[in-house]
Amino acid sequence: MAETWVRMVTAQTPTNIAVIKYWGKRDETLILPVNDSLSVTLDPAHLCTTTTVAVSPSFGQDRMWLNGKEISLSGGRYQNCLREIRARACDVEDKERGIKIAKKDWEKLHVHIASYNNFPTAAGLASSAAGFACLVFALAKLMNAKEDNSELSAIARQGSGSACRSLFGGFVKWNMGKVKDGSDSLAVQVVDEKHWDDLVIIIAVVSSRQKETSSTTGMRDTVETSLLLQHRAKEIVPKRIIQMEEAIKNRDFASFAHLTCADSNQFHAVCLDTCPPIFYMNDTSHRIISCVEKWNRSEGTPQVAYTFDAGPNAVLIAHNRQAAAQLLQKLLFYFPPNSDTDLNSYVLGDNSILKDAGIEDLKDVEALPPPPETKDAQRFKGDVSYFICTRPGRGPVLLSDESHALLCPETGLPK
Amino acid sequence: MAETWVRMVTAQTPTNIAVIKYWGKRDETLILPVNDSLSVTLDPAHLCTTTTVAVSPSFGQDRMWLNGKEISLSGGRYQNCLREIRARACDVEDKERGIKIAKKDWEKLHVHIASYNNFPTAAGLASSAAGFACLVFALAKLMNAKEDNSELSAIARQGSGSACRSLFGGFVKWNMGKVKDGSDSLAVQVVDEKHWDDLVIIIAVVSSRQKETSSTTGMRDTVETSLLLQHRAKEIVPKRIIQMEEAIKNRDFASFAHLTCADSNQFHAVCLDTCPPIFYMNDTSHRIISCVEKWNRSEGTPQVAYTFDAGPNAVLIAHNRQAAAQLLQKLLFYFPPNSDTDLNSYVLGDNSILKDAGIEDLKDVEALPPPPETKDAQRFKGDVSYFICTRPGRGPVLLSDESHALLCPETGLPK
C-alpha cells in the first residue's frame, strides 16, 4: 500500500464519581465487579478526556500519547480494548477522500492515539475512567462499530472498571452482570444530566504527602482479606442500589445524601478492614466530613453529600447553587489558600459560585466568619490544593471540528 | 451512733487493652455487649488505678474523689455498682478495733471513695476500666462480699463494660453471656501474666487537637446505624475469639499479631461505617500502622502487633524485648521529641528498653537512621506526646500498707 491518507476521529468523554462504590473484582482479567455501582457523570467542561484516534496505511504500529508523552500500549488493559473494538470494526467508506477500509482490513491496520486530560492526572480524579471510555468510544467511531454505548461500556470496562460508567451522562448504573464472559457487566443510564440539574459539585483536591495504594492492588487485597466485603457486596449494596435509583428518580436529596455518604464511608470501612489496612482519607478528609456532617445536622435536612474515592480528595454534591455557595464559604474558612495564591487558581471550574458566596478576593476569604454550627474555628491553610466547581454533565461526544484534534491530519503524529 | 471509727481498704487495679474489641451494647443499662472480647492486662506498675474505700458511722453520705477532686456519685453507673455490692455485703468484724458491722447495717452506712490514676486521665488510656474495676474490688473487700473476681467483674461491667476485664491479670476474656439479667456476662482469665512473659508493650500517646466521640455515644451510634456491625459481632468475632485463645495458649505470636491488628482495624472500620462516621485514628495513627506493617512484612514474620482503642493512641505489643528495642528505635526516628523535652519524660514506664535500643540522650535520637525497610525518611517531631513502655501484668491486689491509702484513717477524707 502506497496510500498516505490519515483518517481521524476526536471524542470527548467525561469522568464520573461513584455514589454507590465499586470496590472488589470477581474476575481480575475481565474486570467484573462483586457488586453493582452507580455514579454521577461530571461536566466535561471542567473534567474530561479528549482523545484523537487515527488510522493510516502508513502507520507501522499502534502508538499512544498521553498528555503529550508517548506511552506503551503493551499492557493487557489497552490490548483488551483494542482487540475487542477491532473485532467489532465494520466497513468504512469516505467517498469524498477516496478512502475505503473493508471490515477485514482493520486487523492489519495500525492506529495512533493521543489523549489529553483537562485536569491534572496526579490529582487522583479517576483519569483512567474518562481515558478508557474515550479511547473505546473514539475507536468505535473510527472503526464504524455498530454497538451502542452500553455495549461499548462493556469494552471500556476491560480497560478500567469505572470507565464503563463514563459512556453516559447524568446518573449511570454499572450492572455487575452474571455471565462468565462479562457481556452483561455493562453500564446503563439511570437518568440524563437534565433530570436533576440544580445539583452543584465541589471537589476539594487535598494536599497529600503519601503515595496511595493503587485501586487495583487495594481492591485485590480487600477481596482476599476483608471479612466484611462479601457481606457488603451481597447483602448491603443490592438494597442500596434500589434505594439510590429511587432517590435519584424522585430527586430526593435527603435520601440521596444519606446513601452517598453512608456508601462512601462503608467503602473506606472495608479498605480499613483489609490486611494490611488501606487508608485513603487523611485528617483533612476527616475535617471536611466533619464540617459537612455538622452543617447538615444543624440544618435538620442534608444540604450536601460527600463521597471519597481511592484518595483523600472530597467530592461534595450540594443540593443547589445556594447550598453550594454556603458550602464554599465554609470550605474557604477552614481551608484558605496560601497567601501567595490567586483565588482564580484556587477555585477552578465554574467559579461564578464565588460571586454567589460574596467572595471576590483573598481579603474576603480572610474575613470569613467561622461556620455558626461549630465551635471549632481553627483554619488549615494549605491543606487543600484547590477546589473545582462543577455539576452533573453529559456523556461522550464526537468533536467534529478538526481544531480539537490532538493529532496532525497529515502525519497522524501529535500536533 | 456516736462511734467514730473509720474502716478502710485500699486496692490497686490494672487497666487493660482489648486485642479482640468490645464495640456495641445489646443492653445499654446492664452494659451487655454484642460480642465476646479479649484483652491483655497491663502492668499496674505503669498504668493502674489505686482506690481507697472507707466506711464510718460518721459519714453522712456517699462521696468520691477522683485524682483529688470531688466528683458526683449520682450517675447511674456508680449507683449500679454501689447497689450491687451493698446487696452482697456480709458481716464484718474487727475484734482488735472493736468494730462490728452486721450484713443489714451496710444499707445504712455511707462510704467515702478516693481514686487515683498513675497516668494522665486525658491520655485516653481506658482509665474508666481500671477505675470501676478498682472501685468494685475495693468495696467488695471492704464489705466482705464473698464473690470471686469473675462474679465481681459482672458488677464492674455495670460501671464500664471493659472494667470487667480488669479483674484479672494476664489475658482475659469477657464472655458476652446469654441471659437477660446479665449475670453470665463476666470476665474469665485465659492465662495469667506469667504464661507469656516476654511480650513487651509500648504505648504511643498521640497528640490530638480533636475531641473524640465518647465510646458510649460512639457505640450506640454504631449499633443503630452500621450495617456491618451485626455481621462482625455474629459471624466474625466468635471465630476470632477461639483463634485468639488458641494463639495465646500456644504463645503463637504470628497468629496473635495477625488477629490483634485485624480486629483493631475492623473495629475502626465499623466506626467508619457509622452514621455520622467516627474517626478515632488520625494521620499519626496511620503512620504508626504503616511503620509496623512495613517492618513486619520485611521480616517475613510479625515482630509487633498494634491495636487502637477509641482514640488515636497506638498500643504496640512486641514479641520480645529485642523486638521492642528495635520498635522503639523506629518510633523515635519517626516521632522524635521536641528539642526541649527530656528523654526521661518522653519515654515513660520501663524505659530500660532505651538502653537496649542504644539510646542515651536526644543526640542518639537525632542520629537514628531511617528504618531500612522504608524509603520514607520524613520525621514527625511533636506528633507523639510520649511513649509508655510496659508489659502484661497482674490483676487487682489489696495494698495492706496504710501508707498507700488515699484517705485519712481518722477522718475518712482525702489525705
PDB file of C-alpha atoms in Angstrom, chain A residues 119-276:
ATOM      1  CA  PHE A 119      -7.205  18.328  34.742  1.00  0.00           C
ATOM      2  CA  PRO A 120      -4.015  17.167  36.497  1.00  0.00           C
ATOM      3  CA  THR A 121      -3.631  13.373  36.233  1.00  0.00           C
ATOM      4  CA  ALA A 122      -1.908  13.392  39.596  1.00  0.00           C
ATOM      5  CA  ALA A 123      -4.930  14.923  41.297  1.00  0.00           C
ATOM      6  CA  GLY A 124      -6.414  11.460  41.700  1.00  0.00           C
ATOM      7  CA  LEU A 125      -9.626  12.284  39.894  1.00  0.00           C
ATOM      8  CA  ALA A 126     -10.233   8.985  38.129  1.00  0.00           C
ATOM      9  CA  SER A 127      -8.489   9.990  34.930  1.00  0.00           C
ATOM     10  CA  SER A 128      -8.410   6.344  33.828  1.00  0.00           C
ATOM     11  CA  ALA A 129     -12.222   6.229  33.808  1.00  0.00           C
ATOM     12  CA  ALA A 130     -12.540   9.096  31.327  1.00  0.00           C
ATOM     13  CA  GLY A 131      -9.445   7.879  29.496  1.00  0.00           C
ATOM     14  CA  PHE A 132     -10.534   4.343  28.673  1.00  0.00           C
ATOM     15  CA  ALA A 133     -14.118   5.434  27.973  1.00  0.00           C
ATOM     16  CA  CYS A 134     -12.816   7.982  25.492  1.00  0.00           C
ATOM     17  CA  LEU A 135     -10.402   5.524  23.892  1.00  0.00           C
ATOM     18  CA  VAL A 136     -13.110   2.929  23.318  1.00  0.00           C
ATOM     19  CA  PHE A 137     -15.716   5.456  22.185  1.00  0.00           C
ATOM     20  CA  ALA A 138     -13.341   7.129  19.722  1.00  0.00           C
ATOM     21  CA  LEU A 139     -12.014   3.828  18.322  1.00  0.00           C
ATOM     22  CA  ALA A 140     -15.584   2.541  17.899  1.00  0.00           C
ATOM     23  CA  LYS A 141     -16.458   5.608  15.830  1.00  0.00           C
ATOM     24  CA  LEU A 142     -13.242   5.398  13.832  1.00  0.00           C
ATOM     25  CA  MET A 143     -13.871   1.738  13.030  1.00  0.00           C
ATOM     26  CA  ASN A 144     -17.601   2.210  12.427  1.00  0.00           C
ATOM     27  CA  ALA A 145     -18.545  -0.294  15.126  1.00  0.00           C
ATOM     28  CA  LYS A 146     -22.342  -0.535  15.389  1.00  0.00           C
ATOM     29  CA  GLU A 147     -22.504  -1.171  19.143  1.00  0.00           C
ATOM     30  CA  ASP A 148     -24.465   1.222  21.339  1.00  0.00           C
ATOM     31  CA  ASN A 149     -22.892   2.944  24.327  1.00  0.00           C
ATOM     32  CA  SER A 150     -23.932   0.187  26.765  1.00  0.00           C
ATOM     33  CA  GLU A 151     -22.239  -2.403  24.601  1.00  0.00           C
ATOM     34  CA  LEU A 152     -19.174  -0.189  24.306  1.00  0.00           C
ATOM     35  CA  SER A 153     -19.167   0.243  28.072  1.00  0.00           C
ATOM     36  CA  ALA A 154     -18.524  -3.498  28.448  1.00  0.00           C
ATOM     37  CA  ILE A 155     -15.350  -2.981  26.409  1.00  0.00           C
ATOM     38  CA  ALA A 156     -14.251   0.168  28.263  1.00  0.00           C
ATOM     39  CA  ARG A 157     -14.778  -1.843  31.486  1.00  0.00           C
ATOM     40  CA  GLN A 158     -11.920  -4.110  30.407  1.00  0.00           C
ATOM     41  CA  GLY A 159      -9.614  -1.082  30.361  1.00  0.00           C
ATOM     42  CA  SER A 160     -10.665   0.299  33.739  1.00  0.00           C
ATOM     43  CA  GLY A 161     -13.761  -0.851  35.611  1.00  0.00           C
ATOM     44  CA  SER A 162     -15.190   2.571  36.359  1.00  0.00           C
ATOM     45  CA  ALA A 163     -14.608   3.659  32.740  1.00  0.00           C
ATOM     46  CA  CYS A 164     -17.792   1.853  31.726  1.00  0.00           C
ATOM     47  CA  ARG A 165     -19.808   4.434  33.660  1.00  0.00           C
ATOM     48  CA  SER A 166     -18.301   7.289  31.615  1.00  0.00           C
ATOM     49  CA  LEU A 167     -20.171   6.233  28.457  1.00  0.00           C
ATOM     50  CA  PHE A 168     -23.281   8.122  29.614  1.00  0.00           C
ATOM     51  CA  GLY A 169     -24.181  11.486  31.078  1.00  0.00           C
ATOM     52  CA  GLY A 170     -26.312  12.108  34.161  1.00  0.00           C
ATOM     53  CA  PHE A 171     -26.580   9.190  36.586  1.00  0.00           C
ATOM     54  CA  VAL A 172     -25.285   5.834  35.444  1.00  0.00           C
ATOM     55  CA  LYS A 173     -25.545   2.321  36.825  1.00  0.00           C
ATOM     56  CA  TRP A 174     -22.952  -0.364  36.214  1.00  0.00           C
ATOM     57  CA  ASN A 175     -24.758  -3.688  36.386  1.00  0.00           C
ATOM     58  CA  MET A 176     -22.341  -6.240  37.772  1.00  0.00           C
ATOM     59  CA  GLY A 177     -23.807  -8.899  35.462  1.00  0.00           C
ATOM     60  CA  LYS A 178     -23.966 -12.626  35.902  1.00  0.00           C
ATOM     61  CA  VAL A 179     -22.498 -14.383  32.889  1.00  0.00           C
ATOM     62  CA  LYS A 180     -18.951 -15.621  32.931  1.00  0.00           C
ATOM     63  CA  ASP A 181     -17.753 -13.830  29.793  1.00  0.00           C
ATOM     64  CA  GLY A 182     -18.759 -10.471  31.280  1.00  0.00           C
ATOM     65  CA  SER A 183     -21.005  -9.499  28.377  1.00  0.00           C
ATOM     66  CA  ASP A 184     -23.776  -8.396  30.754  1.00  0.00           C
ATOM     67  CA  SER A 185     -21.446  -6.392  33.013  1.00  0.00           C
ATOM     68  CA  LEU A 186     -22.145  -3.011  31.482  1.00  0.00           C
ATOM     69  CA  ALA A 187     -23.405   0.483  32.162  1.00  0.00           C
ATOM     70  CA  VAL A 188     -26.922   1.814  31.656  1.00  0.00           C
ATOM     71  CA  GLN A 189     -28.152   5.356  32.085  1.00  0.00           C
ATOM     72  CA  VAL A 190     -30.467   5.900  35.068  1.00  0.00           C
ATOM     73  CA  VAL A 191     -31.418   9.486  34.193  1.00  0.00           C
ATOM     74  CA  ASP A 192     -29.763  12.012  31.915  1.00  0.00           C
ATOM     75  CA  GLU A 193     -27.974  15.139  33.078  1.00  0.00           C
ATOM     76  CA  LYS A 194     -31.074  17.326  32.675  1.00  0.00           C
ATOM     77  CA  HIS A 195     -33.131  15.304  35.132  1.00  0.00           C
ATOM     78  CA  TRP A 196     -31.550  16.793  38.269  1.00  0.00           C
ATOM     79  CA  ASP A 197     -29.787  19.866  37.035  1.00  0.00           C
ATOM     80  CA  ASP A 198     -29.693  22.010  40.152  1.00  0.00           C
ATOM     81  CA  LEU A 199     -27.054  19.829  41.820  1.00  0.00           C
ATOM     82  CA  VAL A 200     -23.679  21.541  42.192  1.00  0.00           C
ATOM     83  CA  ILE A 201     -20.472  19.621  42.743  1.00  0.00           C
ATOM     84  CA  ILE A 202     -17.405  20.979  44.517  1.00  0.00           C
ATOM     85  CA  ILE A 203     -14.247  18.890  44.517  1.00  0.00           C
ATOM     86  CA  ALA A 204     -11.620  19.575  47.165  1.00  0.00           C
ATOM     87  CA  VAL A 205      -8.255  18.403  45.882  1.00  0.00           C
ATOM     88  CA  VAL A 206      -6.481  17.602  49.122  1.00  0.00           C
ATOM     89  CA  SER A 207      -2.740  18.005  49.523  1.00  0.00           C
ATOM     90  CA  SER A 208      -1.154  14.700  50.350  1.00  0.00           C
ATOM     91  CA  ARG A 209       2.404  13.665  51.016  1.00  0.00           C
ATOM     92  CA  GLN A 210       1.628   9.991  50.925  1.00  0.00           C
ATOM     93  CA  LYS A 211       1.575   7.711  47.934  1.00  0.00           C
ATOM     94  CA  GLU A 212      -1.713   5.879  47.869  1.00  0.00           C
ATOM     95  CA  THR A 213      -2.274   2.199  47.303  1.00  0.00           C
ATOM     96  CA  SER A 214      -3.379   1.767  43.683  1.00  0.00           C
ATOM     97  CA  SER A 215      -7.031   0.830  43.443  1.00  0.00           C
ATOM     98  CA  THR A 216      -6.151  -2.359  41.551  1.00  0.00           C
ATOM     99  CA  THR A 217      -3.856  -3.589  44.329  1.00  0.00           C
ATOM    100  CA  GLY A 218      -6.140  -2.244  47.024  1.00  0.00           C
ATOM    101  CA  MET A 219      -9.271  -3.969  45.829  1.00  0.00           C
ATOM    102  CA  ARG A 220      -7.412  -7.228  45.291  1.00  0.00           C
ATOM    103  CA  ASP A 221      -6.166  -7.108  48.902  1.00  0.00           C
ATOM    104  CA  THR A 222      -9.667  -6.295  50.133  1.00  0.00           C
ATOM    105  CA  VAL A 223     -11.214  -9.213  48.221  1.00  0.00           C
ATOM    106  CA  GLU A 224      -8.572 -11.552  49.615  1.00  0.00           C
ATOM    107  CA  THR A 225      -8.542 -10.421  53.235  1.00  0.00           C
ATOM    108  CA  SER A 226     -11.595  -8.387  54.294  1.00  0.00           C
ATOM    109  CA  LEU A 227     -14.219 -10.375  56.166  1.00  0.00           C
ATOM    110  CA  LEU A 228     -16.728  -7.558  55.685  1.00  0.00           C
ATOM    111  CA  LEU A 229     -16.536  -7.072  51.912  1.00  0.00           C
ATOM    112  CA  GLN A 230     -18.679 -10.034  50.869  1.00  0.00           C
ATOM    113  CA  HIS A 231     -21.386  -9.033  53.308  1.00  0.00           C
ATOM    114  CA  ARG A 232     -21.333  -5.528  51.872  1.00  0.00           C
ATOM    115  CA  ALA A 233     -21.385  -6.787  48.281  1.00  0.00           C
ATOM    116  CA  LYS A 234     -24.092  -9.413  48.724  1.00  0.00           C
ATOM    117  CA  GLU A 235     -26.365  -8.012  51.416  1.00  0.00           C
ATOM    118  CA  ILE A 236     -25.961  -4.255  51.564  1.00  0.00           C
ATOM    119  CA  VAL A 237     -25.207  -2.864  48.120  1.00  0.00           C
ATOM    120  CA  PRO A 238     -28.104  -4.553  46.259  1.00  0.00           C
ATOM    121  CA  LYS A 239     -30.584  -2.787  48.553  1.00  0.00           C
ATOM    122  CA  ARG A 240     -28.727   0.498  48.388  1.00  0.00           C
ATOM    123  CA  ILE A 241     -28.711   0.449  44.592  1.00  0.00           C
ATOM    124  CA  ILE A 242     -32.509   0.179  44.514  1.00  0.00           C
ATOM    125  CA  GLN A 243     -32.864   2.954  47.102  1.00  0.00           C
ATOM    126  CA  MET A 244     -30.383   5.156  45.261  1.00  0.00           C
ATOM    127  CA  GLU A 245     -32.144   4.769  41.908  1.00  0.00           C
ATOM    128  CA  GLU A 246     -35.376   5.660  43.623  1.00  0.00           C
ATOM    129  CA  ALA A 247     -33.834   8.721  45.306  1.00  0.00           C
ATOM    130  CA  ILE A 248     -32.386   9.947  42.025  1.00  0.00           C
ATOM    131  CA  LYS A 249     -35.582   9.427  40.070  1.00  0.00           C
ATOM    132  CA  ASN A 250     -37.517  11.342  42.740  1.00  0.00           C
ATOM    133  CA  ARG A 251     -34.806  13.998  43.183  1.00  0.00           C
ATOM    134  CA  ASP A 252     -34.985  13.111  46.869  1.00  0.00           C
ATOM    135  CA  PHE A 253     -31.870  14.878  48.092  1.00  0.00           C
ATOM    136  CA  ALA A 254     -32.143  13.742  51.722  1.00  0.00           C
ATOM    137  CA  SER A 255     -32.124  10.061  50.733  1.00  0.00           C
ATOM    138  CA  PHE A 256     -29.523  10.677  48.046  1.00  0.00           C
ATOM    139  CA  ALA A 257     -27.180  12.375  50.502  1.00  0.00           C
ATOM    140  CA  HIS A 258     -27.683   9.771  53.206  1.00  0.00           C
ATOM    141  CA  LEU A 259     -26.945   6.899  50.828  1.00  0.00           C
ATOM    142  CA  THR A 260     -24.000   8.638  49.179  1.00  0.00           C
ATOM    143  CA  CYS A 261     -22.244   9.440  52.454  1.00  0.00           C
ATOM    144  CA  ALA A 262     -23.002   6.042  54.004  1.00  0.00           C
ATOM    145  CA  ASP A 263     -21.694   4.204  50.972  1.00  0.00           C
ATOM    146  CA  SER A 264     -18.513   6.261  50.752  1.00  0.00           C
ATOM    147  CA  ASN A 265     -17.876   5.591  54.426  1.00  0.00           C
ATOM    148  CA  GLN A 266     -18.566   1.887  54.006  1.00  0.00           C
ATOM    149  CA  PHE A 267     -16.165   1.650  51.092  1.00  0.00           C
ATOM    150  CA  HIS A 268     -13.455   3.202  53.276  1.00  0.00           C
ATOM    151  CA  ALA A 269     -14.501   0.872  56.102  1.00  0.00           C
ATOM    152  CA  VAL A 270     -13.814  -2.227  54.003  1.00  0.00           C
ATOM    153  CA  CYS A 271     -10.483  -0.672  52.976  1.00  0.00           C
ATOM    154  CA  LEU A 272      -9.645  -0.362  56.667  1.00  0.00           C
ATOM    155  CA  ASP A 273     -10.798  -3.961  57.198  1.00  0.00           C
ATOM    156  CA  THR A 274      -8.176  -5.055  54.648  1.00  0.00           C
ATOM    157  CA  CYS A 275      -4.878  -6.652  55.659  1.00  0.00           C
ATOM    158  CA  PRO A 276      -2.694  -4.598  55.582  1.00  0.00           C
TER     159      PRO A 276
END
